[in-house]
Short mmCIF file of C-alpha atoms in Angstrom, two decimals:
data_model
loop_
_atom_site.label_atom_id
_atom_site.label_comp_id
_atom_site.label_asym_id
_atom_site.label_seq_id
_atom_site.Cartn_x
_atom_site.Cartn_y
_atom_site.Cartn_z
CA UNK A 1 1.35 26.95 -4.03
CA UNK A 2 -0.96 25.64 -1.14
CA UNK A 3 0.56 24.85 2.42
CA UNK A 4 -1.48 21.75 4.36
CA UNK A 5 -0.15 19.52 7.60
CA UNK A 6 1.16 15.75 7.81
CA UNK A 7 3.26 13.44 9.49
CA UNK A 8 6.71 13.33 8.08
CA UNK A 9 6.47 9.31 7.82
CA UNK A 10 10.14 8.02 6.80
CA UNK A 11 10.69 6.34 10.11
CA UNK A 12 11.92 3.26 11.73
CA UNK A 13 8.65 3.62 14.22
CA UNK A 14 5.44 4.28 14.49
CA UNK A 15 5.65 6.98 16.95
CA UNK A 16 5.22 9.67 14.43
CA UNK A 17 2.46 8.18 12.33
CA UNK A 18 0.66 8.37 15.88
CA UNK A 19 2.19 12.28 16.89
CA UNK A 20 0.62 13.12 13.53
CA UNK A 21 -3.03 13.32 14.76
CA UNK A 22 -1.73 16.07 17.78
CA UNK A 23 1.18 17.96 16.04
CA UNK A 24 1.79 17.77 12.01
CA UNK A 25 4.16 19.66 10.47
CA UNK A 26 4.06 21.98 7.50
CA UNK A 27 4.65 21.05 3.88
CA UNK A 28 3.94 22.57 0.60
CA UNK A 29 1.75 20.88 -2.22
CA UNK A 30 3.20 21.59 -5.30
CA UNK A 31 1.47 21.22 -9.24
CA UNK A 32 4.39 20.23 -10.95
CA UNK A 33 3.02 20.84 -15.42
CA UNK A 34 6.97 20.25 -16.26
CA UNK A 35 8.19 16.55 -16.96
CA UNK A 36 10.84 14.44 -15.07
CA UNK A 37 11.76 10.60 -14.89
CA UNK A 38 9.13 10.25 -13.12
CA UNK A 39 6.32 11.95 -14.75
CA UNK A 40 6.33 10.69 -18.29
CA UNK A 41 2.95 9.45 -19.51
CA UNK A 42 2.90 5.92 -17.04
CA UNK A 43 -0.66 4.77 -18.43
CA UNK A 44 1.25 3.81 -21.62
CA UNK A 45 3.38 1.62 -18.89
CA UNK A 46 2.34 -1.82 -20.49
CA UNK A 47 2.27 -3.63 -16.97
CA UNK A 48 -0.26 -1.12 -16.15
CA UNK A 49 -2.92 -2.62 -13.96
CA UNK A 50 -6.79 -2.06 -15.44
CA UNK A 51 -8.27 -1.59 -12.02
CA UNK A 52 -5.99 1.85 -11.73
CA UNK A 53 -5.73 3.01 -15.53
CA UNK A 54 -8.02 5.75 -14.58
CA UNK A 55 -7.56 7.77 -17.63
CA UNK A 56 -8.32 4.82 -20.06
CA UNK A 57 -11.51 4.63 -18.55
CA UNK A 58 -12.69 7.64 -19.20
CA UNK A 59 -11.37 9.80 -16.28
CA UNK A 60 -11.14 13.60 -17.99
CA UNK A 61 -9.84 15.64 -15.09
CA UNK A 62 -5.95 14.59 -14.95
CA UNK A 63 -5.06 17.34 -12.10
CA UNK A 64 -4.25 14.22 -9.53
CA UNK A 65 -1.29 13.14 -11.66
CA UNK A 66 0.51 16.46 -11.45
CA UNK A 67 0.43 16.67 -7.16
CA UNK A 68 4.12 16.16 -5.64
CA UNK A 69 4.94 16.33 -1.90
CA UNK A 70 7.63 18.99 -0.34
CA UNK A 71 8.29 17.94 3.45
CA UNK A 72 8.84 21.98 5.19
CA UNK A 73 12.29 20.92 7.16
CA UNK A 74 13.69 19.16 4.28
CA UNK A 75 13.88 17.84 0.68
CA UNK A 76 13.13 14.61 -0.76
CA UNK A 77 15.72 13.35 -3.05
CA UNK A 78 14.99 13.13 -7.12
CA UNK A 79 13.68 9.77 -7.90
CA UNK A 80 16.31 8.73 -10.24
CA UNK A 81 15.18 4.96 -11.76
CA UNK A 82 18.50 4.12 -13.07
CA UNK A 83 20.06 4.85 -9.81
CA UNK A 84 17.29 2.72 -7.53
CA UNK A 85 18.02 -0.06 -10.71
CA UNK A 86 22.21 0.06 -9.41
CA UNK A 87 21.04 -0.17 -5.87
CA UNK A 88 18.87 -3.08 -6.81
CA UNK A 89 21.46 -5.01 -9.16
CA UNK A 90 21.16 -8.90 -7.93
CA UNK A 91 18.88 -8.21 -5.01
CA UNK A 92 14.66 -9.04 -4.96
CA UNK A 93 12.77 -6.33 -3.70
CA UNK A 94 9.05 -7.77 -2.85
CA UNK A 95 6.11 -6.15 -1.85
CA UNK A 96 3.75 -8.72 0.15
CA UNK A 97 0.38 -7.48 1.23
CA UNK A 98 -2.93 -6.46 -0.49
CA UNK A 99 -4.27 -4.95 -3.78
CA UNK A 100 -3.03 -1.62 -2.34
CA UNK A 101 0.33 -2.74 -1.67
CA UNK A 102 0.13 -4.28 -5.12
CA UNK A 103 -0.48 -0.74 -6.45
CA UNK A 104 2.18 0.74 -5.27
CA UNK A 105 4.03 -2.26 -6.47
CA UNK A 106 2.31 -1.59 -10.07
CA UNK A 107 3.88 1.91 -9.79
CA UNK A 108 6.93 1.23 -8.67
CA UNK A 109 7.26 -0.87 -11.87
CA UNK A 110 6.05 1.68 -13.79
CA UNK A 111 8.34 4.15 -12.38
CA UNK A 112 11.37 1.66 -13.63
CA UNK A 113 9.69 0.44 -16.93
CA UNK A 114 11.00 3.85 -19.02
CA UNK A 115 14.34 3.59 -18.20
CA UNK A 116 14.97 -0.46 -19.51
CA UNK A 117 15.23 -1.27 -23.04
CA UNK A 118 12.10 -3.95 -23.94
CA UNK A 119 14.42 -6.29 -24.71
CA UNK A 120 15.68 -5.90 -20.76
CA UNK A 121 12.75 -6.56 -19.01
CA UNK A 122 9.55 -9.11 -18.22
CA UNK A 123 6.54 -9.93 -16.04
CA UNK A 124 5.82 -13.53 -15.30
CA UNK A 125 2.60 -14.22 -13.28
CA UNK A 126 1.88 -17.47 -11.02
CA UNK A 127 -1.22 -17.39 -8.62
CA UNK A 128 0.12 -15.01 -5.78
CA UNK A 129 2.79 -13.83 -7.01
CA UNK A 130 4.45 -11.62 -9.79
CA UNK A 131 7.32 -11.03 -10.76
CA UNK A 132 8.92 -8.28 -12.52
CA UNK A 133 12.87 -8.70 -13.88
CA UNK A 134 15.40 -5.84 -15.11
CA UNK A 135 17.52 -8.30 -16.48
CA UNK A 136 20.79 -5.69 -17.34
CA UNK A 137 20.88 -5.42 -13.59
CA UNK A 138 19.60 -9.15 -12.46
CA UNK A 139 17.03 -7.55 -10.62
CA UNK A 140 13.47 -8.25 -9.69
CA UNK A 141 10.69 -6.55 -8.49
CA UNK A 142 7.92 -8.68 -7.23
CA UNK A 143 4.60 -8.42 -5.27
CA UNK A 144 3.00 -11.49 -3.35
CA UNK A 145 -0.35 -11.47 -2.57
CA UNK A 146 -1.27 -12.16 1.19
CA UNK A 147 -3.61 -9.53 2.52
CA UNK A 148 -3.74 -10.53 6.23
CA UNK A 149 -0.04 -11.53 5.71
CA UNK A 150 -1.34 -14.68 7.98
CA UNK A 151 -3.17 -17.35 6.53
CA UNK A 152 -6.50 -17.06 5.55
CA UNK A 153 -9.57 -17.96 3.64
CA UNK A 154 -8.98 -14.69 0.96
CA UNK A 155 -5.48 -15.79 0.08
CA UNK A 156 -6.84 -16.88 -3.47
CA UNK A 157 -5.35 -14.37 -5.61
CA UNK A 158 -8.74 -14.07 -7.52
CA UNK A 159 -11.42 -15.67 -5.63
CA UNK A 160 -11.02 -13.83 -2.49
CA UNK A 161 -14.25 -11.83 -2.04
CA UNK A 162 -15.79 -13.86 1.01
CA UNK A 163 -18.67 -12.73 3.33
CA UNK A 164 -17.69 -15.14 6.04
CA UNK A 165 -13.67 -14.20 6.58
CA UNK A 166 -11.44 -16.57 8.81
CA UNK A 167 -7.98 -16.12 9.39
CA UNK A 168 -5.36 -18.36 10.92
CA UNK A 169 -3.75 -16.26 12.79
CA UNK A 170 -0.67 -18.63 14.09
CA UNK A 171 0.09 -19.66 10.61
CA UNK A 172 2.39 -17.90 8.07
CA UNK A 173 4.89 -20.12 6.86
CA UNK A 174 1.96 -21.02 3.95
CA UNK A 175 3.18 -17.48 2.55
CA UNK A 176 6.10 -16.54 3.92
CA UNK A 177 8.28 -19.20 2.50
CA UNK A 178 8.23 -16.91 -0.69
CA UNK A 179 9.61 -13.78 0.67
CA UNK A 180 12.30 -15.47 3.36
CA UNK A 181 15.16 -15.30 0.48
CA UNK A 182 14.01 -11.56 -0.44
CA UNK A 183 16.43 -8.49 -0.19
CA UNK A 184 14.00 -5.99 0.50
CA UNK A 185 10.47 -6.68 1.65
CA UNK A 186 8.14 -4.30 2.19
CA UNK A 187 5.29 -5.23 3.83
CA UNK A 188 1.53 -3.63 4.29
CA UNK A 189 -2.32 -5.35 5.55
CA UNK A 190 -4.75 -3.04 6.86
CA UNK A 191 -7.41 -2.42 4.30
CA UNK A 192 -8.59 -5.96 4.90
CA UNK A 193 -9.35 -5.77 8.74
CA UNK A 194 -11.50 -2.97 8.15
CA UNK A 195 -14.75 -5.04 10.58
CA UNK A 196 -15.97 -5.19 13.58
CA UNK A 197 -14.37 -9.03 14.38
CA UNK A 198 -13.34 -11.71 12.16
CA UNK A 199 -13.67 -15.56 12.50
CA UNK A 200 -10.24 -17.30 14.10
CA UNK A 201 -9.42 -20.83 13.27
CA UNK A 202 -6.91 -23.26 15.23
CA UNK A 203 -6.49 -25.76 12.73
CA UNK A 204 -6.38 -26.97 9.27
CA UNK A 205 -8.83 -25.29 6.29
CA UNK A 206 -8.46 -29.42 5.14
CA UNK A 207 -9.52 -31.19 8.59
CA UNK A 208 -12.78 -31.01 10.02
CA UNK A 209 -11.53 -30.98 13.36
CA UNK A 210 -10.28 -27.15 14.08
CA UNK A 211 -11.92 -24.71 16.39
CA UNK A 212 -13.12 -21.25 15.38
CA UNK A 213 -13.62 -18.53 16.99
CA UNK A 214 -14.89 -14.90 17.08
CA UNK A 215 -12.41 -12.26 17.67
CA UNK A 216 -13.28 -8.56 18.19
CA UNK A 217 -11.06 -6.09 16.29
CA UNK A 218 -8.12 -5.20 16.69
CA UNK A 219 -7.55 -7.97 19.17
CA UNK A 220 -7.55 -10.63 16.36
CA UNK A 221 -5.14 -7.92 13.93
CA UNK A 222 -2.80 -7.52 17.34
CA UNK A 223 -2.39 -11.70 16.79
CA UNK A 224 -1.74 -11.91 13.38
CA UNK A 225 1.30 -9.14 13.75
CA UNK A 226 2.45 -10.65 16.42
CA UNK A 227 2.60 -14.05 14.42
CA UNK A 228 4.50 -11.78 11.61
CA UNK A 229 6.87 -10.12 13.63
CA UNK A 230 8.02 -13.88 15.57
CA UNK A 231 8.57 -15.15 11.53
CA UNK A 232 10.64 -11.79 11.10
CA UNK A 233 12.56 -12.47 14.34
CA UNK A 234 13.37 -15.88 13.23
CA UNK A 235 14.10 -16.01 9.92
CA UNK A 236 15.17 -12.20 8.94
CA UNK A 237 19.12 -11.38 9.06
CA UNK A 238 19.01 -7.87 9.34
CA UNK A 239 22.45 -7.61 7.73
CA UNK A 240 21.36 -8.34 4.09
CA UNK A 241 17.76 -7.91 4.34
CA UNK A 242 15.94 -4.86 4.77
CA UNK A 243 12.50 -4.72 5.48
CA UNK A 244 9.63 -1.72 5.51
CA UNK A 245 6.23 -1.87 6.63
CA UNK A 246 3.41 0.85 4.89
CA UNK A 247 1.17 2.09 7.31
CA UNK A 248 -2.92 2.37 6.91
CA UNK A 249 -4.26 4.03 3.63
CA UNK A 250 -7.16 6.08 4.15
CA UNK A 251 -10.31 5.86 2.34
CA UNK A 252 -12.77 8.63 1.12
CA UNK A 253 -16.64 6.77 1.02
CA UNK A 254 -18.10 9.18 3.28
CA UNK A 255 -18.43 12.69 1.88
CA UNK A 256 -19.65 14.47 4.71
CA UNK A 257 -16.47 13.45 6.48
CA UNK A 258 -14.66 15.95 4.43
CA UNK A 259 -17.73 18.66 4.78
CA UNK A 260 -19.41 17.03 1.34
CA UNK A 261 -22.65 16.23 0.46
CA UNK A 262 -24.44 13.52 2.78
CA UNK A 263 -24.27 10.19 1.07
CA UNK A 264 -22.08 10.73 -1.74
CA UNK A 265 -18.53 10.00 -1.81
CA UNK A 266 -15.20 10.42 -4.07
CA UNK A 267 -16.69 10.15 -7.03
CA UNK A 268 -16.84 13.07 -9.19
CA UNK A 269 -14.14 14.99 -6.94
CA UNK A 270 -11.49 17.29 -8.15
CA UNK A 271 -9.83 18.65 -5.67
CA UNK A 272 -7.48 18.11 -2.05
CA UNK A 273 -9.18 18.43 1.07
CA UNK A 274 -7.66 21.80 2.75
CA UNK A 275 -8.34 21.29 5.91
CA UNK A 276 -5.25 20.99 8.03
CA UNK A 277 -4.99 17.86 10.02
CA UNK A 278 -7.91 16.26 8.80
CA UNK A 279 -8.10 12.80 9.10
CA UNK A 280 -11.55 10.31 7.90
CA UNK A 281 -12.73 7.94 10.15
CA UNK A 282 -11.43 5.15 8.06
CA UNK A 283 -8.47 5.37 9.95
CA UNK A 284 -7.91 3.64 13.39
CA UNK A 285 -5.54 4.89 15.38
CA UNK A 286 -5.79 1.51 17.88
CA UNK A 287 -4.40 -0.23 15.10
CA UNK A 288 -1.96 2.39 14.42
CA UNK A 289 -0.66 1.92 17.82
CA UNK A 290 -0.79 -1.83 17.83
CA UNK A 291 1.89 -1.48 14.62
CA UNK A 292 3.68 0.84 16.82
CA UNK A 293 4.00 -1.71 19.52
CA UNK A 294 5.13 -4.84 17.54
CA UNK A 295 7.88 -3.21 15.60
CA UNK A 296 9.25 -0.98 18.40
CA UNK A 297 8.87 -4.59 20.66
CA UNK A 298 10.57 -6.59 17.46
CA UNK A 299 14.07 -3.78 16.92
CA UNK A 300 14.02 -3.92 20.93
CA UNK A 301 13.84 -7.88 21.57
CA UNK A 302 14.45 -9.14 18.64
CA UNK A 303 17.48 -6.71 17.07
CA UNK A 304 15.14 -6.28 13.53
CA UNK A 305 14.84 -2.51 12.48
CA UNK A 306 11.81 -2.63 10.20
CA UNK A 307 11.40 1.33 9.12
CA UNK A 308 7.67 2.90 8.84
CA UNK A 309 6.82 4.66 5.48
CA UNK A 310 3.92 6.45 6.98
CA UNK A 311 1.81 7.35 3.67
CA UNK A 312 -1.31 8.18 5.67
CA UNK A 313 -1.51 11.65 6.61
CA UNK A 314 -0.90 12.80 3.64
CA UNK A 315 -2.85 10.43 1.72
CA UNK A 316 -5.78 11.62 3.44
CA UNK A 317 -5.84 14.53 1.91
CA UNK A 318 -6.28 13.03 -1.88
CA UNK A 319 -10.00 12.33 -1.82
CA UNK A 320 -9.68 13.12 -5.51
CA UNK A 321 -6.81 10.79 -6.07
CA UNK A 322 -9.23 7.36 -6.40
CA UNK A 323 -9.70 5.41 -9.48
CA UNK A 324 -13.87 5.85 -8.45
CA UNK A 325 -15.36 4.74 -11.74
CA UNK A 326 -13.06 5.06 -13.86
CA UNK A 327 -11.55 1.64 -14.02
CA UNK A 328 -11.85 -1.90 -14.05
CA UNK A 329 -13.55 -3.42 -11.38
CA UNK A 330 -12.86 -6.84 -10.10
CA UNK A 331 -11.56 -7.64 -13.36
CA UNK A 332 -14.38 -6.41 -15.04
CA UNK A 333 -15.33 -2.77 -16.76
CA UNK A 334 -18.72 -1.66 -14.75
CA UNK A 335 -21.97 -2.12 -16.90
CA UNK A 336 -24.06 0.85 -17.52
CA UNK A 337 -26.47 0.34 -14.72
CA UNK A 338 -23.43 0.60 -12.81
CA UNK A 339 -22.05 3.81 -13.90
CA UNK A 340 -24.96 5.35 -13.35
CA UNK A 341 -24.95 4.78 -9.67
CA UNK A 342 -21.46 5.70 -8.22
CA UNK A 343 -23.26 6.14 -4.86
CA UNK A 344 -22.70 2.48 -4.68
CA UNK A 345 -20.51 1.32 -7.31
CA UNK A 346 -17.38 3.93 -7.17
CA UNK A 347 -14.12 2.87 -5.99
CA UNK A 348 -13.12 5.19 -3.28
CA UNK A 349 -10.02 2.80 -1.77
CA UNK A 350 -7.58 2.29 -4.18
CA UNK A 351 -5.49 5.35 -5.53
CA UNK A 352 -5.35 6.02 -10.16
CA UNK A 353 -2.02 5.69 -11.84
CA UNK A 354 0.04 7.64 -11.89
CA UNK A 355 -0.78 9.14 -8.78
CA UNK A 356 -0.62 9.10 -5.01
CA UNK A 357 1.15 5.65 -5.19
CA UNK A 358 4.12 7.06 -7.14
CA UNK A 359 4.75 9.37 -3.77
CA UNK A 360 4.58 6.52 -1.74
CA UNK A 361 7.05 4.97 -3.89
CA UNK A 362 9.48 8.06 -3.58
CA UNK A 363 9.27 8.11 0.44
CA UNK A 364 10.26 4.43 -0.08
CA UNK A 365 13.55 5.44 -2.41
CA UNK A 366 14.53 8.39 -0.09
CA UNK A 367 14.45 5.80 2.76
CA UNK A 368 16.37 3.22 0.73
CA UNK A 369 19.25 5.01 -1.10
CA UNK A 370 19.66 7.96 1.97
CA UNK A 371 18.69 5.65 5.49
CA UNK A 372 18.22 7.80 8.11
#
């Protein structure tokens, strides 16, 4: 049993997420070899996603599947997938956000998959969005692709990988007129303001006629939440819907961040980082406290409680926990030339299955069925 720091992050702000780089609080990392509802072998999962399957790529060292999260000052309820399936009889839940927040949408599946007969169950796909049903319970599970939650030139669900990004930032109805009718949403979009400044249009994509404009970070991220949070205010009744909001997940490209070798990065890592507190320079806290201000601004103006799952601290610590090369990238298995240079080619931001996601998930059930 090893003890390490973070942020206790089941929270209707972001004050702790914040409060976690100055005072964290103990908890114990635990290597669970036993088997529970939640730890059955997920890669056989059939709505497994290829871009996380780590260990059907090749991935050997299965240690990152076993780590499970003890907060010091409390305990986190068992996940319990035919309970979470009752409390989700005739409601949506819907993630919306990026390919991370579609991970932990993939494992949240996952986690539900064991417990329904085949004959109870399917996955229907249609450009952004996806859409898993538990038909015993008229449920559905879905995930809706809109990284920047705004408008924008990546909202392709496929083609998305542009040098030259522009975002709309006053425009969100394009997306959000999927998740309005949703129970629970819960909502992330970080990974993909990760620059400098981004491109702003006021206008149409279709007209010739808009302006653009360059917007230092994380002025132009500060405008597209506040665009969110006015759509939340408007159109959210916070007495059937619930909503969440996942804060930053850390990445782990820079070895000597965590005392590594210069130049390299997750790939061919095995174990947590043990140094208490740390924290990669991946993660922003400006943009941590932007979050902080819109949804303490939208429960105090505009009467909507949207409660923080803060996965970063302790997410930080995984640098082992990455899919690296082991998976499909961009659709597509990495050549040989490519595997031979994980310098350049390894995947270092999104998390293997089952894995780090699969806590995330259980902060989000703890939250859920016991509300603080």
């Amino acid at each position: 049993m090893a003890s390490y720091t973070w942020g206790w992050g089941i929270r209707s702000s972001f004050q702790s997420l914040i409060g976690l780089l100055l005072i964290s609080m103990i908890v114990y990392v635990t290597q669970n070899s036993g088997e529970s509802e939640t730890e059955t072998d997920r890669e056989e999962c059939r709505f497994m996603s290829d871009q996380l399957a780590c260990q059907k790529f090749g991935r050997m060292d299965l240690r990152y599947q076993n780590w499970r999260w003890q907060p010091d000052q409390c305990d986190l309820p068992m996940f319990n997938a035919t309970l979470l399936l009752e409390r989700l009889r005739n409601k949506r839940l819907m993630f919306v956000g990026d390919s991370l927040n579609r991970g932990q949408w993939v494992s949240m599946v996952c986690l539900l998959d064991s417990s329904l007969p085949p004959t109870q169950k399917s996955m229907h796909h249609n450009a952004s969005l996806s859409i898993f049903k538990a038909l015993e319970y008229n449920a559905s599970v879905e995930f809706y692709w809109a990284p920047l939650l705004v408008e924008s030139n990546s909202d392709d669900p496929v083609r998305h990988r542009v040098e030259d990004r522009i975002v709309r930032v006053e425009a969100i109805e394009k997306h959000a007129r999927h998740w309005i009718k949703a129970d629970i949403l819960i909502f992330n979009s970080y990974l993909w303001w990760r620059r400098s400044q981004m491109k702003v249009l006021w206008g149409s994509f279709e007209r010739s006629d808009g302006i653009y404009k360059v917007v230092k970070m994380p002025r132009v991220y500060e405008m597209a939440l506040k665009t969110w949070s006015e759509w939340v205010k408007l159109h959210i009744d916070p007495t059937r819907q619930v909503l969440f909001f996942v804060s930053m997940s850390p990445t782990h490209e820079r070895a000597e961040e965590w005392d590594g070798v210069e130049g390299e990065n997750c790939y061919g890592e095995t174990e947590e980082i043990r140094k208490e507190g740390y924290r990669g320079e991946s993660t922003c806290p400006e943009m941590m406290r932007i979050v902080d201000k819109v949804l303490n601004e939208l429960k105090r103006k505009g009467g909507v409680n949207v409660h923080m799952i803060n996965i970063t601290q302790l997410s930080e610590y995984r640098k082992e926990a990455h899919p690296s090369i082991y998976a499909k990238h961009w659709g597509e298995p990495l050549t040989q030339q490519q595997l031979s240079n994980p310098k350049t080619y390894a995947d270092c931001i999104h998390w293997c299955l089952p894995g780090l996601p699969d806590v995330w998930n259980h902060l989000f059930y703890a939250l859920f069925l016991y509300p603080l």
